[in-house]
Every structure is written in structure tokens, then in C-alpha cells.
Amino acid sequence: MSLTVDITHPLAGFDLNVAFEAPEGVTALFGRSGAGKTTVINAVSGLLKPQQGRILLGGETLFDAKARVNLPIHRRRLGYVFQDGRLFPHMSVRQNMMYGRRFAPRGASGPGLEEVADLLGLTAMLDRRPGALSGGEKQRVAIGRALLSWPRMLLMDEPLAALDAARKEEILPYLERLRDRAGLPILYVSHSMAEVARLATSVVVLEAGQVVRSGPAEQVLSDPALVHQIGLREAGALLPATVARHHDDGLTELSVSGGRLFLPHLDMAPGSHTRVRILAQDVMLALEPPNGISALNILRGEIVTLREGSGPGAIVQLQSGEDKLLSRITRRSAQALHLSPGQRIYAVIKSVAIARGDIGAG
Amino acid sequence: MTDWLGPAEWQAVALSLKVSLWAIGLSLPIGILAAYALARWDFPGKQLLNGIIHLPLILPPVVTGYLLLLSFGRRGPVGSFLYEWFGLIFAFRWTGAALAASIMAFPLMVRSIRLAVESVDPKLEQAAATLGAPRLWVFFTVTLPLILPGVIAGAILGFAKAMGEFGATITFVSNIPGQTQTLPSAIYTFLQVPGGETQAMRLVLVSVTVAMGALAISEILARRAAKRVSGA
């Protein structure tokens, strides 16, 4: 089942005009605050009626301005997880979570309360009231409540934005499990590239109401043209990786299409697949295979493009095996090394750059 | 209690309770609807409706009673219609006293409930809708439980107002013992006859007790409901 969105709606200052396809998996709507992300997700949910366009889910029309179709919110069957939880304060956690169940159509099926409570670590607090829960727990209940209405799709609007780093870290693994287990499409709104890199299988980048780029996460994130939207510090490539083996000195060896990477011990069995994120600012370039250097991770590659901005920096996109890498260097270095597309190059990656938090199961 | 109160006094107290309970019982659902509409909906004539609801609060009660007599009297446009179609008579009956009491209590009830509705975050209702709940279900499972403290407060406030209503009642349905002589009318009557002060004083005590009791009950109920609603 996939979601097709093609809508136009006037917003303060600009017109929202977006068209994209969200396949199964997690599609991240990424952009700065005010780019129109929430408007899009509200239009999909039915909370907002767009001026023009249409929204289809797996062949069913949710909205079509021309055909005057506008399915009411409660008939769309989309689980919406709001940024602010929105739990019903007068109901227990259990009652909150089971609220939507009676509206699931006959013949529908989905996970049960026990299974979801287990998945989200809520089993011990089913009889509590939302007022007695922490922010992270509330968000988990909100996710469980949406899941238990047996939706056809999950909509998540910055579900982690209101939480501090520790609470985020507490919920992200649950979201990853959800993505890998539930098998239902998720539309995930976020302005945090770290979350997007960790969760998304596809990415739609929004800027001032327009889709700048959309596609599989690995392709979009390694596109040097998007560095401006993503932000210099956040820009970086996503590489699929496989755990090769664990070494005695506490390092784990991962194999990527362009070579091997070493990073501090990962609690994953050899052979399991994962994803690593390598920030552009953590990649140095060398013309020769470097010697006498403390960095462990060196991948050989070829320059695909070289983009110079107005500032002193430049972004280099490399092909390494089947993957693309981004490197942010100074324009001065680019000129000194005479970098040009097609050139063979070595990417030196500080191993600390591949932090555990940036690894997603998938 | 019947020993302590004379039959005429007891009659007045019982009638007042009956009139007030009917007045509040029947007007409460309408009051909730009106409060919800004023708080949440935008419709043409909203300000006019708001004004009409509040009119009894600012008009002299005698004027409200007279207007009721004109419209709900046997020859009034509404009164004759209700009589012909439903056999309902308001003028000079206890039903008329209940109508007058509910009209006078209505603005107080609506104000209290409207405040409660406005304090409920519409985002909670939206969340319920995204979970598949139709509007009416959302109202009864989310909105109503959350406004319950306000509804209770409004109902009790209205009940107290209904118990004390005098001006509109006496103008509309007069002061017929056993039929339309409510507590305040009875007190007024006893004060008009020489030596009626003791009877009046007993009714005053009853009236104070009922009012204080209603207030206490509303406090307890509202506190209990508020605790449930706060989610702690």
C-alpha cells in the first residue's frame, strides 16, 4: 500500500504545492519549521482540507477536490501520533490504547493490546492515568493507541520533538522495531536529520511549501545539492552495512560495499544488516592511501561531483563501491589537490563519526 | 419534618423542589447543546442567540414573566400551539412555574458549561476522530466527561436559581397555593398576613438549608469529577 499526495494549499507567505509518493516503510517529510510539513500530514489525516488536489491511499481516494471527495477524519483509518501526545486525561492507559479498537471495520485485524504493550514496554503501566506518566511514556502510549486502532497507515508529526535527548533515545528503538515489524507505511514528519537518517527508508525534502527532492533515503541524503536544506553540520551519507565480525580489542568490523569500517563494539550478531551514517564534515580526502594516520576507516572511491558554494567550503560526492559518500572540505583544499570528477580518492573517516546512535536496524 | 412545617409550608417546599428539578432536568441537555454551540461552532446569528440566552439575566424578572405570559399563555402564540397539539398548559400551572424557573436559570447554566467546554482542548477531540470515532461518540466519551465538573456546577447553580425564582414566576403563573405557590411566593405571602412571620422564618431556614446543601453537593461532585478528569 502506498500513499499518493498531490495538493495545493495557501499558507501564510507562500503556497504549499507538493506532490510525492510514500511507499511502504518510513517516509520522512523533512524540512525546517514552517516549511509546510504539518500542513501536509494534517491534509492526509483529514484535519485540514486542502484547496486543490488529491490524496490516495492504496487506490482509495481520501480526498479529491475536483471530484468533491473528502472522506471524514474518522473514516480514513490513519493512526495519527501527535507531537504533544494528546492522551485522554480521564482514561487509563489501557482505555486510551483501546479507544480506537471498536471502530476498526469488521474483518480487519491487527496487533492485540498485549502485543503492543509489550512492543512499547507499557505492560506495567496499563492501569495508570496519563497524568502519572513521563513525557516519553506518554508518547509511547500515543503510538500504541494509534497502532491499536488498526490503521492502514501511521502518521507521525514530530513525535519526539517535545522530548529531551534521553527520552528520544528511549523511544527510537521502539520506532525502529515498529518499522521493521508492523509492515504498515509510516509518514514521519521531522526537522531532525538524525531521526530521519535513523528511521527513514524514503525522504521527501520540503522547503517553503515545495518538494525539493524525494526518493530513497540513501540517495536523497547523499545528494550534495541538498546540503543547504539539510544543514552543513547534519549533511551526510547513509550506507547499508553488514556486521562482519567482532574483534578482541572491542571493535566491530562492518562491511560496506566500498570496503570495511571499524567501530566500537556493536551489540549485533555477525551477518546482521544495519545502516551507518557518515557526516560530510567527518570525511577527509587524500590523493594517496594515507600512511601513519590514526584513523582506522579509509575507503577508496572516485569523485562524482564537486560543489562549491558561495562560502569557503566545498562539498565532494564520492562513489565508493555501490554507495555514495559526502565530504565537506575547504575550497582551498579542493584547489590545492586539483580535485575533479572522475578522480580516484581516499576518504578518511574518523571512526568516532560512526556513532552508535546513528545506526539503525534495517 | 412534616410536623415541624405546617401543611401549607410543606406544600410550598415540595412544589419548589418539584418545579426546580423539572426545570433543570429538562433544560440541562439544551443548556449543554447551547453552551457547546456557543463555544465551538461558528454560525450566523450566534451573537443573537447569545443575547437571547442572556436576556433573562438582565431584564427585570417581572418583564420576563410578562413576556412568558404573552407568548406561553393560553391565547399566546406558543401557548395555544402547545395546548392544541400536545395538551400542554403553562399559564397558572406548576408546569409554567417550571418553565419560568428554567428560563431564568438557563443563562447561569450555559455560562458555566460554556466555560468548561472552552477549557477542553479541541485537539483531544481531533485525536479521538483520527482513531475512528464519529462526532457524537467523541462528544460523549471525550468532551462530556471532561466538562462534567462545569456541567455539575452549572446544574446546581441553576437549581439554586430555580428554587429562588420569584418575579417571573409570580407574574407568569401567579401565586396559587398547591399549584404555583413556590417557596419564595409562600414566604412573600406569609409576610403579607399579620402573625405570619414565624411561618416565613421557618421557610427562610428551609431555603437557606437547601441552598447550602446544594452548594456542598456541587462542591463534592465537582471536586470528584475534576480529579477524575485531571488524569492524576
XYZ file of C-alpha atoms in Angstrom:
594
model
C 0.000 0.000 0.000
C 1.362 3.399 -0.871
C 0.215 6.944 -0.307
C -0.036 9.445 -3.127
C -0.205 13.121 -2.251
C -0.676 15.900 -4.769
C -2.084 19.021 -3.142
C -2.051 22.796 -3.248
C -2.987 24.953 -0.289
C -2.326 28.617 0.504
C -0.250 29.213 3.610
C 0.899 32.430 5.218
C 3.615 33.815 2.948
C 3.640 31.097 0.293
C 1.613 28.399 -1.396
C 2.038 24.811 -0.366
C 2.372 22.818 -3.551
C 3.515 19.268 -3.017
C 3.346 16.015 -4.913
C 5.011 12.849 -3.708
C 4.579 9.157 -3.290
C 5.125 7.426 0.045
C 5.852 3.720 -0.448
C 5.842 1.160 2.348
C 8.393 1.752 5.049
C 9.058 5.050 6.740
C 8.733 8.117 4.543
C 10.220 11.145 6.260
C 8.861 14.589 5.486
C 11.919 16.648 6.226
C 12.246 20.415 6.304
C 12.651 23.423 8.516
C 9.899 24.697 10.791
C 7.303 26.433 8.685
C 8.148 24.530 5.514
C 4.618 23.086 5.440
C 5.292 19.594 6.814
C 2.483 19.619 9.370
C 0.074 21.033 6.807
C 0.792 18.055 4.568
C 0.293 15.477 7.308
C -2.882 17.225 8.504
C -4.224 17.163 4.966
C -3.551 13.434 4.777
C -5.299 12.875 8.124
C -8.309 14.988 7.136
C -7.789 17.606 9.850
C -7.162 20.126 7.099
C -8.953 20.370 3.783
C -6.557 21.388 1.001
C -7.738 23.870 -1.564
C -6.769 21.758 -4.551
C -5.522 18.316 -5.416
C -5.981 14.759 -4.301
C -4.769 12.220 -1.797
C -4.916 8.494 -2.460
C -4.104 5.595 -0.194
C -3.623 2.206 -1.801
C -6.084 3.033 -4.569
C -8.725 4.564 -2.299
C -9.430 8.261 -2.663
C -9.192 10.056 0.664
C -9.526 13.466 -0.872
C -10.171 14.786 -4.348
C -11.022 18.462 -4.752
C -12.301 18.071 -8.320
C -14.471 15.041 -7.591
C -15.569 16.673 -4.319
C -14.458 13.696 -2.281
C -13.375 14.416 1.280
C -13.505 11.348 3.472
C -14.252 12.372 7.090
C -11.356 12.049 9.539
C -12.875 9.146 11.427
C -13.386 7.106 8.272
C -9.815 7.426 6.967
C -8.341 4.904 9.390
C -4.952 6.549 9.691
C -3.248 6.349 13.069
C -2.023 9.822 13.956
C 0.688 10.270 16.588
C 0.801 13.934 17.552
C 3.808 15.850 18.785
C 2.014 16.560 22.058
C 0.641 13.077 22.720
C -2.956 14.182 23.220
C -3.861 11.334 25.553
C -7.334 11.401 27.079
C -6.685 12.531 30.659
C -9.808 10.917 32.114
C -8.997 7.432 30.863
C -6.436 4.871 31.979
C -3.555 3.911 29.701
C -5.480 0.763 28.777
C -8.643 2.706 27.919
C -6.620 5.205 25.918
C -4.946 2.451 23.954
C -8.166 0.576 23.246
C -10.168 3.686 22.331
C -9.990 3.178 18.589
C -10.497 -0.560 18.530
C -14.286 -0.597 18.319
C -14.138 1.471 15.140
C -11.931 -0.931 13.221
C -14.087 -2.422 10.480
C -15.359 -5.945 10.720
C -12.851 -8.338 9.235
C -9.927 -6.035 9.997
C -7.090 -7.469 12.004
C -4.072 -6.129 13.761
C -1.961 -6.471 16.860
C -3.591 -7.006 20.246
C -3.193 -4.933 23.379
C -0.720 -7.344 24.956
C 1.468 -7.456 21.888
C 1.570 -3.680 21.507
C 2.073 -3.057 25.225
C 4.945 -5.494 25.071
C 6.460 -3.920 21.956
C 6.328 -0.470 23.550
C 7.276 -1.516 27.070
C 3.935 -0.417 28.551
C 2.739 -3.627 30.169
C 3.414 -2.435 33.720
C 1.535 0.840 33.376
C -1.743 -0.134 31.719
C -3.822 0.844 34.737
C -2.182 4.211 35.300
C -3.597 7.555 34.268
C -1.739 9.686 31.687
C -1.111 12.324 34.367
C 1.160 9.865 36.158
C 3.361 9.180 33.113
C 6.611 10.767 31.967
C 6.823 12.519 28.606
C 8.473 9.524 26.953
C 5.902 7.129 28.352
C 3.069 9.347 27.149
C 4.463 9.314 23.621
C 4.737 5.536 23.719
C 1.100 5.291 24.814
C 0.145 7.631 21.973
C 1.974 5.380 19.498
C 0.294 2.295 20.970
C -3.105 3.952 20.839
C -2.646 4.734 17.152
C -1.413 1.202 16.392
C -4.323 -0.452 18.194
C -6.905 1.361 16.092
C -5.587 -0.934 13.356
C -4.852 1.869 10.949
C -3.934 1.450 7.312
C -1.059 3.827 7.802
C 0.673 5.697 10.630
C 1.119 9.458 10.604
C 3.707 10.826 12.991
C 4.153 14.554 13.446
C 7.470 15.170 15.209
C 6.637 12.533 17.821
C 9.981 13.087 19.531
C 10.357 16.865 19.218
C 8.980 17.632 22.678
C 11.326 15.176 24.392
C 14.857 15.571 25.640
C 17.723 13.548 24.196
C 17.465 10.757 26.763
C 13.716 10.298 26.175
C 14.313 10.306 22.394
C 16.872 7.588 22.811
C 14.262 5.690 24.830
C 11.649 5.788 22.048
C 13.738 5.480 18.874
C 14.361 1.747 19.291
C 10.593 1.197 19.548
C 10.044 3.147 16.347
C 12.709 1.093 14.610
C 11.050 -2.115 15.739
C 7.747 -0.760 14.532
C 9.179 -0.004 11.124
C 10.717 -3.440 10.849
C 7.777 -5.404 12.235
C 4.473 -3.699 11.681
C 4.591 -3.699 7.894
C 2.444 -0.606 7.569
C 3.536 2.593 5.852
C 4.577 5.435 8.138
C 4.626 9.107 7.217
C 7.083 10.723 9.602
C 7.398 14.489 9.923
C 10.675 15.729 11.332
C 13.127 18.569 11.216
C 15.839 16.449 12.802
C 18.205 14.855 10.295
C 19.493 12.479 12.971
C 15.990 10.998 13.370
C 15.412 10.911 9.627
C 18.728 9.201 8.988
C 17.953 6.626 11.609
C 14.369 5.821 10.669
C 13.572 6.784 7.107
C 13.532 4.479 4.131
C 12.366 7.307 1.851
C 12.753 11.027 2.280
C 10.758 13.973 0.960
C 12.564 17.267 1.459
C 10.259 20.272 1.755
C 11.254 23.892 1.508
C 8.784 26.797 1.620
C 5.922 24.561 0.597
C 7.701 22.880 -2.324
C 9.178 19.414 -2.671
C 12.886 19.963 -3.261
C 13.722 16.311 -3.628
C 12.196 12.937 -2.851
C 13.411 9.378 -3.133
C 15.077 6.531 -1.239
C 16.837 7.776 1.904
C 20.338 6.729 0.784
C 20.012 8.672 -2.473
C 18.460 11.799 -1.009
C 20.850 12.084 1.911
C 23.957 11.687 -0.234
C 22.835 14.350 -2.701
C 25.318 17.234 -2.485
C 22.684 19.632 -3.816
C 20.655 19.208 -0.629
C 23.388 20.156 1.802
C 21.869 23.622 2.114
C 18.428 22.254 3.142
C 19.840 19.615 5.447
C 22.369 21.899 7.062
C 26.165 21.807 6.853
C 26.655 20.016 10.156
C 23.902 17.484 9.542
C 24.675 16.594 5.946
C 25.994 13.107 5.479
C 25.554 9.851 3.630
C 23.720 6.693 4.684
C 25.394 3.388 3.876
C 23.911 -0.075 4.215
C 26.313 -2.262 6.156
C 26.673 -5.822 7.376
C 28.264 -6.840 10.666
C 31.362 -8.850 9.628
C 32.840 -9.801 12.988
C 33.761 -8.648 16.456
C 37.441 -8.177 17.273
C 39.118 -8.918 20.571
C 40.073 -5.298 21.140
C 36.426 -4.279 21.356
C 35.963 -3.117 17.798
C 33.258 -4.361 15.479
C 34.046 -4.751 11.809
C 31.330 -3.808 9.346
C 31.478 -4.434 5.673
C 30.096 -1.840 3.283
C 30.090 -2.062 -0.479
C 33.272 0.000 -0.726
C 35.324 -1.717 1.969
C 35.440 -2.204 5.734
C 34.625 0.010 8.662
C 35.667 -0.422 12.279
C 33.692 0.989 15.151
C 33.298 0.489 18.870
C 31.599 -2.744 19.816
C 28.086 -3.125 18.437
C 25.664 -5.436 20.149
C 24.657 -7.194 16.945
C 25.295 -10.705 15.664
C 27.683 -11.145 12.739
C 25.730 -11.217 9.498
C 23.057 -8.786 10.645
C 22.315 -5.790 8.479
C 22.463 -2.224 9.618
C 22.925 1.262 8.318
C 25.667 3.707 9.081
C 25.583 7.441 8.738
C 28.751 9.251 7.875
C 28.619 13.010 8.277
C 30.191 15.037 5.496
C 32.204 17.051 7.998
C 33.832 13.874 9.333
C 35.250 12.787 5.993
C 38.722 13.979 4.948
C 40.112 13.372 1.478
C 43.562 12.120 0.433
C 45.017 11.560 -3.009
C 47.273 8.691 -1.915
C 46.466 5.844 0.501
C 47.400 7.600 3.735
C 50.182 6.219 5.917
C 50.957 6.963 9.522
C 47.486 8.154 10.405
C 45.397 7.285 13.438
C 42.121 6.984 11.544
C 41.109 3.352 11.026
C 38.499 3.802 8.412
C 39.677 4.592 4.924
C 37.507 3.915 1.894
C 38.684 4.141 -1.655
C 36.457 5.992 -4.060
C 36.047 8.164 -7.060
C 34.867 11.758 -7.177
C 31.423 12.114 -8.709
C 30.736 15.798 -8.253
C 32.347 18.785 -6.674
C 30.109 21.605 -5.491
C 31.464 24.911 -4.375
C 29.168 27.258 -2.550
C 29.496 30.975 -2.016
C 31.418 30.412 1.232
C 34.873 28.982 1.749
C 33.603 25.379 1.735
C 33.040 22.735 -0.897
C 31.081 19.510 -0.925
C 32.541 16.488 -2.662
C 30.413 13.496 -3.542
C 32.310 10.219 -3.899
C 31.373 6.859 -5.274
C 32.656 4.103 -3.013
C 31.598 0.670 -4.137
C 27.854 0.987 -4.716
C 27.463 3.735 -2.159
C 27.882 7.451 -2.257
C 29.735 9.421 0.380
C 29.778 13.121 1.083
C 32.798 15.071 2.230
C 32.925 18.683 3.290
C 36.302 20.292 2.734
C 37.506 23.828 2.108
C 37.624 25.281 -1.352
C 41.273 25.980 -0.777
C 41.963 22.259 -0.262
C 39.931 21.343 -3.302
C 42.071 23.656 -5.413
C 45.323 22.564 -3.795
C 44.561 18.906 -4.512
C 43.262 19.733 -8.002
C 40.138 17.722 -7.315
C 37.953 16.961 -10.296
C 35.186 14.483 -11.150
C 36.408 11.015 -12.083
C 39.485 11.330 -9.917
C 40.482 8.447 -7.647
C 40.474 9.465 -3.994
C 40.718 8.098 -0.439
C 38.138 9.041 2.146
C 39.481 9.137 5.679
C 36.686 8.698 8.198
C 37.269 9.377 11.860
C 35.879 6.259 13.481
C 34.164 8.296 16.168
C 31.971 9.700 13.428
C 30.074 6.461 13.201
C 28.350 6.801 16.499
C 26.118 4.087 17.805
C 23.106 6.382 17.936
C 23.366 6.881 14.218
C 22.953 3.235 13.440
C 19.555 1.969 12.549
C 18.479 -1.625 12.351
C 17.053 -2.247 8.941
C -40.160 17.394 59.154
C -43.856 17.453 58.273
C -44.601 18.088 61.962
C -42.254 20.969 62.108
C -43.594 22.535 58.894
C -47.294 23.235 58.548
C -49.106 21.594 55.579
C -49.138 24.831 53.576
C -45.459 25.348 54.137
C -44.609 21.769 53.328
C -46.638 22.044 50.149
C -44.624 25.086 49.083
C -41.299 23.359 49.766
C -42.319 20.202 47.908
C -43.650 22.200 44.980
C -40.469 24.251 44.762
C -38.323 21.118 44.720
C -40.512 19.550 42.045
C -40.549 22.695 39.914
C -36.771 23.178 40.195
C -35.867 19.560 39.469
C -38.066 19.513 36.380
C -36.785 22.888 35.275
C -33.139 21.822 35.491
C -33.639 18.237 34.332
C -35.316 19.312 31.121
C -33.209 22.351 30.337
C -29.802 20.825 31.114
C -29.395 18.912 27.809
C -30.480 22.023 25.899
C -28.104 24.082 28.004
C -25.196 21.730 27.186
C -26.036 21.906 23.490
C -26.293 25.708 23.582
C -23.041 26.029 25.533
C -21.255 23.692 23.101
C -22.622 25.572 20.102
C -21.562 28.941 21.517
C -18.111 27.654 22.440
C -17.277 25.621 19.358
C -19.375 26.472 16.354
C -19.492 29.460 14.095
C -22.904 30.092 12.673
C -24.918 33.116 11.567
C -26.906 34.594 14.427
C -24.511 33.333 17.083
C -24.370 36.707 18.824
C -28.150 36.988 18.657
C -28.570 33.562 20.264
C -26.057 34.529 22.925
C -28.015 37.706 23.600
C -31.378 35.941 23.825
C -29.982 33.346 26.240
C -28.642 36.083 28.484
C -31.737 38.277 28.287
C -33.392 36.875 31.465
C -30.261 37.780 33.376
C -30.514 41.473 32.544
C -34.264 42.028 32.146
C -36.355 42.715 35.257
C -37.840 39.284 36.184
C -41.318 40.805 36.004
C -40.718 41.653 32.361
C -39.558 38.097 31.621
C -42.669 36.765 33.379
C -44.917 39.074 31.417
C -43.288 38.093 28.114
C -43.803 34.444 29.070
C -47.441 35.144 29.809
C -47.850 36.838 26.439
C -46.259 34.015 24.476
C -46.995 30.897 26.564
C -50.404 31.942 27.914
C -53.425 30.003 26.629
C -54.005 32.663 23.963
C -50.330 33.323 23.331
C -48.909 32.090 20.012
C -46.698 29.396 21.561
C -49.095 28.520 24.374
C -52.084 27.949 22.111
C -49.998 25.842 19.758
C -48.673 23.646 22.575
C -52.169 23.265 24.008
C -53.745 22.293 20.699
C -51.053 19.823 19.703
C -49.828 18.402 22.988
C -52.451 19.431 25.535
C -49.744 21.293 27.440
C -50.876 24.175 29.622
C -48.371 26.514 31.230
C -50.328 29.525 32.472
C -51.214 29.299 36.176
C -49.931 25.743 36.458
C -46.833 24.297 38.121
C -45.551 23.492 34.618
C -45.484 27.222 33.970
C -43.512 27.742 37.176
C -41.020 25.142 35.930
C -40.797 26.898 32.557
C -40.210 30.286 34.208
C -37.588 28.798 36.534
C -35.745 27.098 33.690
C -35.721 30.270 31.583
C -34.362 32.284 34.491
C -31.753 29.638 35.361
C -30.707 28.978 31.769
C -28.123 31.774 31.323
C -26.343 30.825 34.553
C -26.208 27.193 33.459
C -24.999 27.992 29.941
C -22.283 30.352 31.182
C -20.821 27.763 33.493
C -20.923 24.937 30.929
C -19.591 27.151 28.161
C -16.516 27.966 30.232
C -15.969 24.255 30.751
C -16.282 23.495 27.025
C -13.827 26.261 26.187
C -11.298 24.749 28.558
C -11.358 21.392 26.740
C -8.576 21.251 24.164
C -10.186 20.643 20.744
C -7.016 18.746 19.880
C -8.215 15.921 22.122
C -11.416 15.721 20.110
C -9.373 15.710 16.891
C -7.256 12.876 18.263
C -10.403 10.885 19.016
C -11.607 11.449 15.448
C -8.324 10.187 13.982
C -8.842 6.999 15.995
C -12.083 6.435 14.116
C -14.662 7.881 16.494
C -17.686 9.617 14.928
C -18.510 13.094 16.266
C -21.300 12.102 18.616
C -19.160 9.348 20.110
C -16.331 11.835 20.590
C -18.729 14.133 22.410
C -19.995 11.505 24.802
C -16.651 9.812 25.517
C -14.245 12.751 25.486
C -15.963 16.141 25.662
C -18.756 15.345 28.116
C -16.590 13.588 30.728
C -14.125 16.464 30.565
C -16.768 19.179 31.004
C -18.600 17.265 33.729
C -17.376 19.487 36.601
C -18.687 22.525 34.736
C -21.969 20.776 33.947
C -22.466 19.871 37.600
C -21.632 23.371 38.745
C -23.993 24.838 36.152
C -26.814 22.486 37.081
C -26.536 23.221 40.797
C -26.258 26.940 40.211
C -29.344 26.718 38.004
C -31.157 24.648 40.623
C -30.471 27.246 43.299
C -31.652 29.987 40.984
C -34.800 27.995 40.179
C -35.528 27.444 43.885
C -35.306 31.167 44.476
C -37.122 32.406 41.381
C -39.887 34.807 42.333
C -40.553 37.705 39.987
C -41.062 35.890 36.697
C -42.927 33.035 38.378
C -45.470 35.179 40.190
C -46.068 37.273 37.075
C -46.488 34.279 34.790
C -48.300 31.712 36.940
C -49.447 33.805 39.916
C -49.372 32.557 43.497
C -51.898 29.710 43.852
C -51.322 27.552 46.962
C -50.631 23.933 45.993
C -50.467 24.836 42.335
C -47.956 27.625 41.764
C -47.064 28.822 45.243
C -43.339 28.104 45.384
C -41.113 28.696 48.377
C -40.361 32.389 47.702
C -44.004 33.084 46.877
C -45.053 31.413 50.128
C -42.564 33.462 52.139
C -43.886 36.585 50.444
C -47.485 35.573 51.212
C -46.800 34.806 54.876
C -45.154 38.180 55.266
C -48.284 39.873 53.954
C -50.532 38.495 56.745
C -50.240 39.580 60.392
C -48.521 36.905 62.531
C -47.083 35.089 59.522
C -43.506 35.920 60.453
C -42.793 32.595 62.206
C -44.016 30.617 59.196
C -41.977 32.824 56.910
C -38.939 32.381 59.121
C -39.254 28.580 59.009
C -39.375 28.701 55.209
C -36.406 31.021 55.170
C -34.484 28.402 57.166
C -35.532 25.681 54.735
C -34.491 27.837 51.837
C -31.076 28.564 53.356
C -30.574 24.849 54.144
C -31.491 23.744 50.626
C -29.204 26.355 49.089
C -26.264 25.463 51.323
C -26.859 21.732 50.770
C -26.922 22.193 47.001
C -23.702 24.154 47.160
C -21.996 21.484 49.286
C -23.133 18.681 46.985
C -21.941 20.561 43.923
C -18.553 21.163 45.534
C -18.125 17.492 46.348
C -19.301 16.268 42.935
C -17.273 18.818 41.027
C -14.141 18.043 43.017
C -14.592 14.332 42.414
C -15.164 14.865 38.702
C -12.228 17.256 38.420
C -9.958 14.701 39.987
C -11.086 12.070 37.524
C -10.595 14.447 34.624
C -7.166 15.723 35.598
C -5.764 12.271 34.903
C -3.675 12.018 38.043
